[in-house]
């Protein structure tokens, strides 16, 4: 793209990030190169430091500089309430919302025939270890309302059946602040069928 | 955002890049952290290497690991033909297109009353040094067809007037592959008034 290998290499790596392409990678690279000491170097150092220190929590799959992560180590959280999510991004979203005060199980994906993701690819064993230890009261399935997410929730429900544990899934319905006319048929049908007395 | 300072810091730096925000920064950070050795570390190293080696060419404003840059040092290029562009991104675009075989002058911006960018903020002195040395035959103004771009081209035209040099500007008209019905009125008017005999 440019005849400068150092710049080309950097653009190529940035262009492979999710949501970016060659055009936006050039723009990002240029913005960084305009201020090598003030922007580029601090970012490089932050990345190197994160690469060296951040690890995956072996009990829940969260990312942290310590293993077990700060959530698994927090004595104030309900350790008999496990919320199953697809990715760390979902965990972060629930944490930002303050929506869950128990522990997590990050699957690292959902079952997908199309993308060839089977049960063996999901990080689910730590959950069953806890279930066998009898320390879990409720498992909340918080996967996306997609075909793959629903498939994975049904599969998990089956697998959880032999254990003495409550299994629930997050509610579907009208999003907060949302108007009904922009919602898809599936959401509307789910919202009506899950209606509650006022 | 997350209670892990290392990850938070990285998300914060990435969110400040052009075209990215907190949401896309979280997605990018997560994709990088999923493969620390394979993705995050190589990117950190490429950034550090670029920050250390890439510099601004003192004669044209291009970015390269050498100063003068590879374009200014290329003996096969017409050194009496200078193309004035706003940014290195524009230079890269012209180079990719193989549209210009002379040298460049990267202004690093255009005059803008709104953003407080005046003549002193533009990297234009190396051009006038060359003009005073009498080594320039033609200056091509290749700035964007915006109000600020046009203002800058008129200002440069005035400044170039005392020198014995041809001043031209890139043509405006219908883009290659474009249909007329999607073009704005200004472009259509410019394309008609600059019509050429067939």
GROMACS .gro file of N, CA and C in nm, chain B residues 7-154:
model
  444
  205UNK      N    1  -0.685  -0.356   3.132
  205UNK     CA    2  -0.778  -0.367   3.019
  205UNK      C    3  -0.848  -0.233   2.995
  206UNK      N    4  -0.889  -0.168   3.103
  206UNK     CA    5  -0.954  -0.037   3.094
  206UNK      C    6  -0.869   0.065   3.022
  207UNK      N    7  -0.741   0.069   3.060
  207UNK     CA    8  -0.647   0.164   3.003
  207UNK      C    9  -0.635   0.141   2.852
  208UNK      N   10  -0.625   0.014   2.813
  208UNK     CA   11  -0.613  -0.021   2.672
  208UNK      C   12  -0.739   0.017   2.595
  209UNK      N   13  -0.856  -0.015   2.652
  209UNK     CA   14  -0.982   0.022   2.586
  209UNK      C   15  -0.990   0.174   2.570
  210UNK      N   16  -0.950   0.247   2.674
  210UNK     CA   17  -0.955   0.394   2.670
  210UNK      C   18  -0.869   0.451   2.558
  211UNK      N   19  -0.748   0.396   2.540
  211UNK     CA   20  -0.658   0.446   2.435
  211UNK      C   21  -0.712   0.412   2.297
  212UNK      N   22  -0.766   0.291   2.282
  212UNK     CA   23  -0.818   0.249   2.152
  212UNK      C   24  -0.945   0.328   2.117
  213UNK      N   25  -1.026   0.361   2.219
  213UNK     CA   26  -1.151   0.435   2.195
  213UNK      C   27  -1.124   0.576   2.143
  214UNK      N   28  -1.002   0.627   2.164
  214UNK     CA   29  -0.971   0.763   2.119
  214UNK      C   30  -0.922   0.767   1.975
  215UNK      N   31  -0.905   0.651   1.911
  215UNK     CA   32  -0.859   0.649   1.771
  215UNK      C   33  -0.972   0.694   1.680
  216UNK      N   34  -0.937   0.756   1.564
  216UNK     CA   35  -1.042   0.806   1.476
  216UNK      C   36  -1.131   0.693   1.425
  217UNK      N   37  -1.262   0.714   1.431
  217UNK     CA   38  -1.356   0.615   1.379
  217UNK      C   39  -1.395   0.509   1.479
  218UNK      N   40  -1.333   0.511   1.597
  218UNK     CA   41  -1.368   0.413   1.700
  218UNK      C   42  -1.432   0.483   1.820
  219UNK      N   43  -1.509   0.409   1.895
  219UNK     CA   44  -1.571   0.461   2.016
  219UNK      C   45  -1.560   0.355   2.124
  220UNK      N   46  -1.623   0.377   2.239
  220UNK     CA   47  -1.610   0.280   2.350
  220UNK      C   48  -1.654   0.140   2.309
  221UNK      N   49  -1.764   0.130   2.233
  221UNK     CA   50  -1.817  -0.001   2.199
  221UNK      C   51  -1.722  -0.078   2.108
  222UNK      N   52  -1.675  -0.013   2.000
  222UNK     CA   53  -1.584  -0.082   1.908
  222UNK      C   54  -1.448  -0.105   1.975
  223UNK      N   55  -1.409  -0.015   2.066
  223UNK     CA   56  -1.282  -0.032   2.137
  223UNK      C   57  -1.287  -0.158   2.224
  224UNK      N   58  -1.403  -0.183   2.288
  224UNK     CA   59  -1.416  -0.305   2.369
  224UNK      C   60  -1.407  -0.429   2.281
  225UNK      N   61  -1.470  -0.420   2.163
  225UNK     CA   62  -1.468  -0.535   2.072
  225UNK      C   63  -1.326  -0.564   2.023
  226UNK      N   64  -1.255  -0.457   1.985
  226UNK     CA   65  -1.117  -0.472   1.937
  226UNK      C   66  -1.028  -0.527   2.048
  227UNK      N   67  -1.042  -0.469   2.169
  227UNK     CA   68  -0.958  -0.512   2.281
  227UNK      C   69  -0.980  -0.659   2.312
  228UNK      N   70  -1.106  -0.699   2.310
  228UNK     CA   71  -1.139  -0.838   2.340
  228UNK      C   72  -1.082  -0.933   2.236
  229UNK      N   73  -1.091  -0.893   2.109
  229UNK     CA   74  -1.036  -0.976   2.002
  229UNK      C   75  -0.885  -0.990   2.018
  230UNK      N   76  -0.819  -0.883   2.061
  230UNK     CA   77  -0.675  -0.887   2.081
  230UNK      C   78  -0.639  -0.972   2.203
  231UNK      N   79  -0.716  -0.957   2.310
  231UNK     CA   80  -0.686  -1.029   2.434
  231UNK      C   81  -0.713  -1.179   2.422
  232UNK      N   82  -0.798  -1.215   2.324
  232UNK     CA   83  -0.824  -1.358   2.303
  232UNK      C   84  -0.700  -1.430   2.253
  233UNK      N   85  -0.610  -1.356   2.191
  233UNK     CA   86  -0.487  -1.416   2.138
  233UNK      C   87  -0.369  -1.324   2.169
  234UNK      N   88  -0.328  -1.321   2.299
  234UNK     CA   89  -0.224  -1.225   2.340
  234UNK      C   90  -0.092  -1.243   2.264
  235UNK      N   91  -0.048  -1.367   2.246
  235UNK     CA   92   0.083  -1.391   2.182
  235UNK      C   93   0.073  -1.377   2.030
  236UNK      N   94  -0.042  -1.418   1.973
  236UNK     CA   95  -0.054  -1.420   1.828
  236UNK      C   96  -0.097  -1.288   1.767
  237UNK      N   97  -0.172  -1.208   1.845
  237UNK     CA   98  -0.226  -1.084   1.788
  237UNK      C   99  -0.181  -0.959   1.862
  238UNK      N  100  -0.201  -0.961   1.996
  238UNK     CA  101  -0.176  -0.840   2.073
  238UNK      C  102  -0.029  -0.803   2.075
  239UNK      N  103   0.057  -0.901   2.102
  239UNK     CA  104   0.200  -0.873   2.112
  239UNK      C  105   0.260  -0.830   1.978
  240UNK      N  106   0.229  -0.900   1.866
  240UNK     CA  107   0.283  -0.854   1.737
  240UNK      C  108   0.240  -0.711   1.704
  241UNK      N  109   0.114  -0.675   1.737
  241UNK     CA  110   0.067  -0.539   1.709
  241UNK      C  111   0.143  -0.438   1.796
  242UNK      N  112   0.162  -0.473   1.923
  242UNK     CA  113   0.237  -0.384   2.014
  242UNK      C  114   0.378  -0.362   1.962
  243UNK      N  115   0.441  -0.471   1.915
  243UNK     CA  116   0.579  -0.461   1.863
  243UNK      C  117   0.585  -0.377   1.736
  244UNK      N  118   0.485  -0.398   1.645
  244UNK     CA  119   0.483  -0.321   1.520
  244UNK      C  120   0.464  -0.173   1.549
  245UNK      N  121   0.382  -0.142   1.651
  245UNK     CA  122   0.359  -0.002   1.687
  245UNK      C  123   0.485   0.060   1.746
  246UNK      N  124   0.550  -0.014   1.833
  246UNK     CA  125   0.671   0.037   1.896
  246UNK      C  126   0.779   0.061   1.790
  247UNK      N  127   0.793  -0.035   1.699
  247UNK     CA  128   0.894  -0.022   1.593
  247UNK      C  129   0.864   0.098   1.504
  248UNK      N  130   0.736   0.117   1.470
  248UNK     CA  131   0.699   0.232   1.386
  248UNK      C  132   0.724   0.363   1.461
  249UNK      N  133   0.688   0.365   1.590
  249UNK     CA  134   0.707   0.488   1.669
  249UNK      C  135   0.854   0.526   1.675
  250UNK      N  136   0.942   0.424   1.677
  250UNK     CA  137   1.084   0.450   1.689
  250UNK      C  138   1.147   0.488   1.556
  251UNK      N  139   1.094   0.434   1.445
  251UNK     CA  140   1.166   0.449   1.318
  251UNK      C  141   1.102   0.549   1.222
  252UNK      N  142   0.970   0.566   1.228
  252UNK     CA  143   0.906   0.651   1.128
  252UNK      C  144   0.922   0.798   1.163
  253UNK      N  145   0.962   0.878   1.064
  253UNK     CA  146   0.975   1.023   1.088
  253UNK      C  147   0.913   1.100   0.972
  254UNK      N  148   0.895   1.229   0.993
  254UNK     CA  149   0.837   1.315   0.890
  254UNK      C  150   0.948   1.368   0.801
  255UNK      N  151   0.930   1.356   0.670
  255UNK     CA  152   1.029   1.406   0.574
  255UNK      C  153   1.034   1.558   0.583
  256UNK      N  154   1.155   1.615   0.604
  256UNK     CA  155   1.164   1.760   0.621
  256UNK      C  156   1.144   1.834   0.489
  257UNK      N  157   1.159   1.764   0.374
  257UNK     CA  158   1.139   1.839   0.250
  257UNK      C  159   0.997   1.829   0.196
  258UNK      N  160   0.918   1.726   0.232
  258UNK     CA  161   0.783   1.720   0.176
  258UNK      C  162   0.674   1.691   0.279
  259UNK      N  163   0.710   1.645   0.400
  259UNK     CA  164   0.607   1.618   0.500
  259UNK      C  165   0.554   1.476   0.496
  260UNK      N  166   0.605   1.392   0.404
  260UNK     CA  167   0.566   1.251   0.397
  260UNK      C  168   0.621   1.176   0.519
  261UNK      N  169   0.566   1.057   0.545
  261UNK     CA  170   0.616   0.974   0.654
  261UNK      C  171   0.702   0.862   0.596
  262UNK      N  172   0.820   0.841   0.655
  262UNK     CA  173   0.910   0.736   0.606
  262UNK      C  174   1.010   0.705   0.717
  263UNK      N  175   1.086   0.599   0.701
  263UNK     CA  176   1.189   0.569   0.800
  263UNK      C  177   1.318   0.644   0.770
  264UNK      N  178   1.321   0.711   0.653
  264UNK     CA  179   1.438   0.791   0.619
  264UNK      C  180   1.397   0.934   0.588
  265UNK      N  181   1.487   1.027   0.608
  265UNK     CA  182   1.459   1.167   0.580
  265UNK      C  183   1.577   1.222   0.501
  266UNK      N  184   1.563   1.265   0.374
  266UNK     CA  185   1.439   1.277   0.299
  266UNK      C  186   1.375   1.140   0.269
  267UNK      N  187   1.245   1.142   0.241
  267UNK     CA  188   1.169   1.018   0.221
  267UNK      C  189   1.204   0.954   0.087
  268UNK      N  190   1.152   0.832   0.064
  268UNK     CA  191   1.187   0.758  -0.058
  268UNK      C  192   1.140   0.830  -0.184
  269UNK      N  193   1.035   0.912  -0.173
  269UNK     CA  194   0.986   0.983  -0.291
  269UNK      C  195   1.081   1.097  -0.325
  270UNK      N  196   1.120   1.175  -0.222
  270UNK     CA  197   1.212   1.287  -0.246
  270UNK      C  198   1.348   1.239  -0.296
  271UNK      N  199   1.388   1.116  -0.255
  271UNK     CA  200   1.519   1.065  -0.294
  271UNK      C  201   1.519   0.994  -0.429
  272UNK      N  202   1.398   0.970  -0.485
  272UNK     CA  203   1.386   0.892  -0.608
  272UNK      C  204   1.433   0.975  -0.728
  273UNK      N  205   1.546   0.938  -0.792
  273UNK     CA  206   1.599   1.020  -0.902
  273UNK      C  207   1.515   1.011  -1.030
  274UNK      N  208   1.423   0.911  -1.035
  274UNK     CA  209   1.343   0.896  -1.158
  274UNK      C  210   1.220   0.987  -1.156
  275UNK      N  211   1.191   1.051  -1.043
  275UNK     CA  212   1.072   1.135  -1.035
  275UNK      C  213   1.104   1.277  -1.080
  276UNK      N  214   1.004   1.344  -1.141
  276UNK     CA  215   1.022   1.482  -1.188
  276UNK      C  216   1.029   1.574  -1.068
  277UNK      N  217   1.148   1.629  -1.037
  277UNK     CA  218   1.161   1.711  -0.917
  277UNK      C  219   1.125   1.857  -0.941
  278UNK      N  220   1.077   1.888  -1.064
  278UNK     CA  221   1.032   2.026  -1.090
  278UNK      C  222   0.878   2.034  -1.091
  279UNK      N  223   0.814   1.923  -1.049
  279UNK     CA  224   0.668   1.916  -1.051
  279UNK      C  225   0.623   1.880  -0.910
  280UNK      N  226   0.560   1.975  -0.840
  280UNK     CA  227   0.525   1.954  -0.699
  280UNK      C  228   0.373   1.948  -0.683
  281UNK      N  229   0.326   1.841  -0.620
  281UNK     CA  230   0.183   1.825  -0.596
  281UNK      C  231   0.154   1.859  -0.449
  282UNK      N  232   0.069   1.957  -0.426
  282UNK     CA  233   0.037   1.999  -0.290
  282UNK      C  234  -0.087   1.924  -0.241
  283UNK      N  235  -0.072   1.850  -0.130
  283UNK     CA  236  -0.185   1.774  -0.074
  283UNK      C  237  -0.207   1.812   0.072
  284UNK      N  238  -0.325   1.779   0.124
  284UNK     CA  239  -0.356   1.815   0.262
  284UNK      C  240  -0.285   1.722   0.361
  285UNK      N  241  -0.290   1.590   0.334
  285UNK     CA  242  -0.237   1.496   0.434
  285UNK      C  243  -0.163   1.381   0.367
  286UNK      N  244  -0.090   1.305   0.448
  286UNK     CA  245  -0.016   1.189   0.399
  286UNK      C  246  -0.113   1.086   0.340
  287UNK      N  247  -0.235   1.081   0.394
  287UNK     CA  248  -0.337   0.991   0.340
  287UNK      C  249  -0.365   1.021   0.193
  288UNK      N  250  -0.373   1.152   0.159
  288UNK     CA  251  -0.396   1.192   0.020
  288UNK      C  252  -0.275   1.155  -0.066
  289UNK      N  253  -0.155   1.173  -0.011
  289UNK     CA  254  -0.033   1.133  -0.082
  289UNK      C  255  -0.038   0.983  -0.113
  290UNK      N  256  -0.074   0.903  -0.011
  290UNK     CA  257  -0.082   0.758  -0.031
  290UNK      C  258  -0.184   0.724  -0.140
  291UNK      N  259  -0.298   0.795  -0.140
  291UNK     CA  260  -0.403   0.768  -0.239
  291UNK      C  261  -0.351   0.796  -0.380
  292UNK      N  262  -0.281   0.910  -0.397
  292UNK     CA  263  -0.228   0.944  -0.529
  292UNK      C  264  -0.120   0.844  -0.571
  293UNK      N  265  -0.039   0.797  -0.475
  293UNK     CA  266   0.065   0.698  -0.505
  293UNK      C  267   0.004   0.564  -0.544
  294UNK      N  268  -0.102   0.523  -0.471
  294UNK     CA  269  -0.169   0.397  -0.506
  294UNK      C  270  -0.224   0.404  -0.648
  295UNK      N  271  -0.277   0.523  -0.684
  295UNK     CA  272  -0.335   0.540  -0.817
  295UNK      C  273  -0.228   0.559  -0.923
  296UNK      N  274  -0.103   0.580  -0.880
  296UNK     CA  275   0.004   0.609  -0.976
  296UNK      C  276  -0.026   0.735  -1.055
  297UNK      N  277  -0.094   0.833  -0.988
  297UNK     CA  278  -0.148   0.949  -1.059
  297UNK      C  279  -0.048   1.063  -1.072
  298UNK      N  280   0.062   1.058  -0.996
  298UNK     CA  281   0.154   1.172  -0.995
  298UNK      C  282   0.298   1.119  -0.992
  299UNK      N  283   0.383   1.172  -1.080
  299UNK     CA  284   0.519   1.121  -1.088
  299UNK      C  285   0.622   1.225  -1.049
  300UNK      N  286   0.575   1.335  -0.985
  300UNK     CA  287   0.669   1.435  -0.936
  300UNK      C  288   0.685   1.421  -0.786
  301UNK      N  289   0.716   1.530  -0.720
  301UNK     CA  290   0.732   1.530  -0.574
  301UNK      C  291   0.605   1.586  -0.508
  302UNK      N  292   0.605   1.584  -0.375
  302UNK     CA  293   0.487   1.630  -0.303
  302UNK      C  294   0.520   1.741  -0.205
  303UNK      N  295   0.416   1.811  -0.160
  303UNK     CA  296   0.425   1.900  -0.045
  303UNK      C  297   0.301   1.871   0.040
  304UNK      N  298   0.323   1.808   0.155
  304UNK     CA  299   0.211   1.774   0.244
  304UNK      C  300   0.189   1.888   0.342
  305UNK      N  301   0.076   1.959   0.330
  305UNK     CA  302   0.050   2.077   0.413
  305UNK      C  303   0.025   2.041   0.559
  306UNK      N  304  -0.031   1.923   0.583
  306UNK     CA  305  -0.066   1.884   0.720
  306UNK      C  306  -0.196   1.947   0.766
  307UNK      N  307  -0.276   1.998   0.670
  307UNK     CA  308  -0.404   2.060   0.705
  307UNK      C  309  -0.445   2.157   0.595
  308UNK      N  310  -0.560   2.219   0.610
  308UNK     CA  311  -0.604   2.326   0.521
  308UNK      C  312  -0.649   2.442   0.608
  309UNK      N  313  -0.648   2.563   0.551
  309UNK     CA  314  -0.691   2.682   0.624
  309UNK      C  315  -0.835   2.663   0.670
  310UNK      N  316  -0.861   2.693   0.796
  310UNK     CA  317  -0.997   2.678   0.847
  310UNK      C  318  -1.020   2.778   0.959
  311UNK      N  319  -1.108   2.874   0.934
  311UNK     CA  320  -1.140   2.975   1.035
  311UNK      C  321  -1.207   2.907   1.154
  312UNK      N  322  -1.295   2.810   1.124
  312UNK     CA  323  -1.370   2.742   1.230
  312UNK      C  324  -1.279   2.665   1.324
  313UNK      N  325  -1.179   2.592   1.265
  313UNK     CA  326  -1.090   2.513   1.349
  313UNK      C  327  -0.964   2.590   1.388
  314UNK      N  328  -0.960   2.720   1.352
  314UNK     CA  329  -0.848   2.805   1.391
  314UNK      C  330  -0.716   2.765   1.328
  315UNK      N  331  -0.720   2.720   1.201
  315UNK     CA  332  -0.597   2.683   1.132
  315UNK      C  333  -0.560   2.795   1.035
  316UNK      N  334  -0.452   2.864   1.063
  316UNK     CA  335  -0.407   2.975   0.979
  316UNK      C  336  -0.287   2.937   0.897
  317UNK      N  337  -0.239   3.029   0.810
  317UNK     CA  338  -0.124   3.001   0.723
  317UNK      C  339  -0.002   2.950   0.799
  318UNK      N  340   0.020   3.000   0.922
  318UNK     CA  341   0.139   2.960   0.998
  318UNK      C  342   0.133   2.813   1.039
  319UNK      N  343   0.014   2.754   1.040
  319UNK     CA  344   0.000   2.614   1.081
  319UNK      C  345   0.027   2.517   0.967
  320UNK      N  346   0.039   2.570   0.843
  320UNK     CA  347   0.058   2.480   0.729
  320UNK      C  348   0.207   2.461   0.700
  321UNK      N  349   0.244   2.341   0.667
  321UNK     CA  350   0.381   2.307   0.632
  321UNK      C  351   0.403   2.344   0.486
  322UNK      N  352   0.442   2.469   0.463
  322UNK     CA  353   0.446   2.517   0.325
  322UNK      C  354   0.582   2.580   0.293
  323UNK      N  355   0.663   2.606   0.397
  323UNK     CA  356   0.790   2.675   0.376
  323UNK      C  357   0.885   2.598   0.282
  324UNK      N  358   0.894   2.462   0.295
  324UNK     CA  359   0.986   2.390   0.204
  324UNK      C  360   0.952   2.413   0.056
  325UNK      N  361   0.822   2.432   0.026
  325UNK     CA  362   0.781   2.458  -0.112
  325UNK      C  363   0.838   2.591  -0.161
  326UNK      N  364   0.829   2.695  -0.075
  326UNK     CA  365   0.878   2.826  -0.116
  326UNK      C  366   1.031   2.830  -0.124
  327UNK      N  367   1.096   2.750  -0.041
  327UNK     CA  368   1.242   2.738  -0.052
  327UNK      C  369   1.281   2.687  -0.190
  328UNK      N  370   1.206   2.583  -0.233
  328UNK     CA  371   1.233   2.526  -0.366
  328UNK      C  372   1.202   2.627  -0.476
  329UNK      N  373   1.093   2.703  -0.457
  329UNK     CA  374   1.055   2.803  -0.557
  329UNK      C  375   1.162   2.910  -0.568
  330UNK      N  376   1.215   2.953  -0.451
  330UNK     CA  377   1.320   3.056  -0.452
  330UNK      C  378   1.445   3.005  -0.521
  331UNK      N  379   1.472   2.875  -0.507
  331UNK     CA  380   1.588   2.815  -0.574
  331UNK      C  381   1.564   2.801  -0.725
  332UNK      N  382   1.440   2.830  -0.768
  332UNK     CA  383   1.409   2.831  -0.912
  332UNK      C  384   1.402   2.693  -0.973
  333UNK      N  385   1.383   2.588  -0.890
  333UNK     CA  386   1.388   2.452  -0.944
  333UNK      C  387   1.250   2.394  -0.971
  334UNK      N  388   1.144   2.477  -0.961
  334UNK     CA  389   1.008   2.423  -0.979
  334UNK      C  390   0.945   2.480  -1.107
  335UNK      N  391   0.888   2.387  -1.188
  335UNK     CA  392   0.825   2.427  -1.313
  335UNK      C  393   0.674   2.440  -1.293
  336UNK      N  394   0.615   2.346  -1.218
  336UNK     CA  395   0.470   2.349  -1.200
  336UNK      C  396   0.432   2.304  -1.060
  337UNK      N  397   0.331   2.372  -1.003
  337UNK     CA  398   0.275   2.332  -0.875
  337UNK      C  399   0.130   2.289  -0.900
  338UNK      N  400   0.098   2.163  -0.863
  338UNK     CA  401  -0.038   2.112  -0.879
  338UNK      C  402  -0.108   2.119  -0.743
  339UNK      N  403  -0.216   2.191  -0.734
  339UNK     CA  404  -0.291   2.198  -0.608
  339UNK      C  405  -0.394   2.085  -0.607
  340UNK      N  406  -0.372   1.987  -0.519
  340UNK     CA  407  -0.460   1.870  -0.512
  340UNK      C  408  -0.529   1.864  -0.377
  341UNK      N  409  -0.599   1.972  -0.342
  341UNK     CA  410  -0.671   1.975  -0.215
  341UNK      C  411  -0.817   1.936  -0.239
  342UNK      N  412  -0.885   1.897  -0.133
  342UNK     CA  413  -1.023   1.855  -0.144
  342UNK      C  414  -1.114   1.966  -0.194
  343UNK      N  415  -1.225   1.928  -0.260
  343UNK     CA  416  -1.318   2.026  -0.313
  343UNK      C  417  -1.416   2.071  -0.205
  344UNK      N  418  -1.360   2.115  -0.092
  344UNK     CA  419  -1.442   2.165   0.019
  344UNK      C  420  -1.420   2.315   0.028
  345UNK      N  421  -1.498   2.383   0.113
  345UNK     CA  422  -1.480   2.528   0.130
  345UNK      C  423  -1.337   2.556   0.177
  346UNK      N  424  -1.291   2.481   0.278
  346UNK     CA  425  -1.157   2.502   0.331
  346UNK      C  426  -1.049   2.469   0.227
  347UNK      N  427  -1.071   2.362   0.152
  347UNK     CA  428  -0.976   2.324   0.048
  347UNK      C  429  -0.966   2.433  -0.058
  348UNK      N  430  -1.082   2.485  -0.102
  348UNK     CA  431  -1.085   2.588  -0.205
  348UNK      C  432  -1.019   2.716  -0.153
  349UNK      N  433  -1.049   2.754  -0.028
  349UNK     CA  434  -0.988   2.872   0.033
  349UNK      C  435  -0.836   2.860   0.031
  350UNK      N  436  -0.788   2.742   0.070
  350UNK     CA  437  -0.644   2.719   0.077
  350UNK      C  438  -0.581   2.726  -0.062
  351UNK      N  439  -0.652   2.672  -0.162
  351UNK     CA  440  -0.598   2.676  -0.298
  351UNK      C  441  -0.589   2.820  -0.348
  352UNK      N  442  -0.692   2.903  -0.318
  352UNK     CA  443  -0.687   3.043  -0.361
  352UNK      C  444  -0.575   3.117  -0.288
   0.00000   0.00000   0.00000
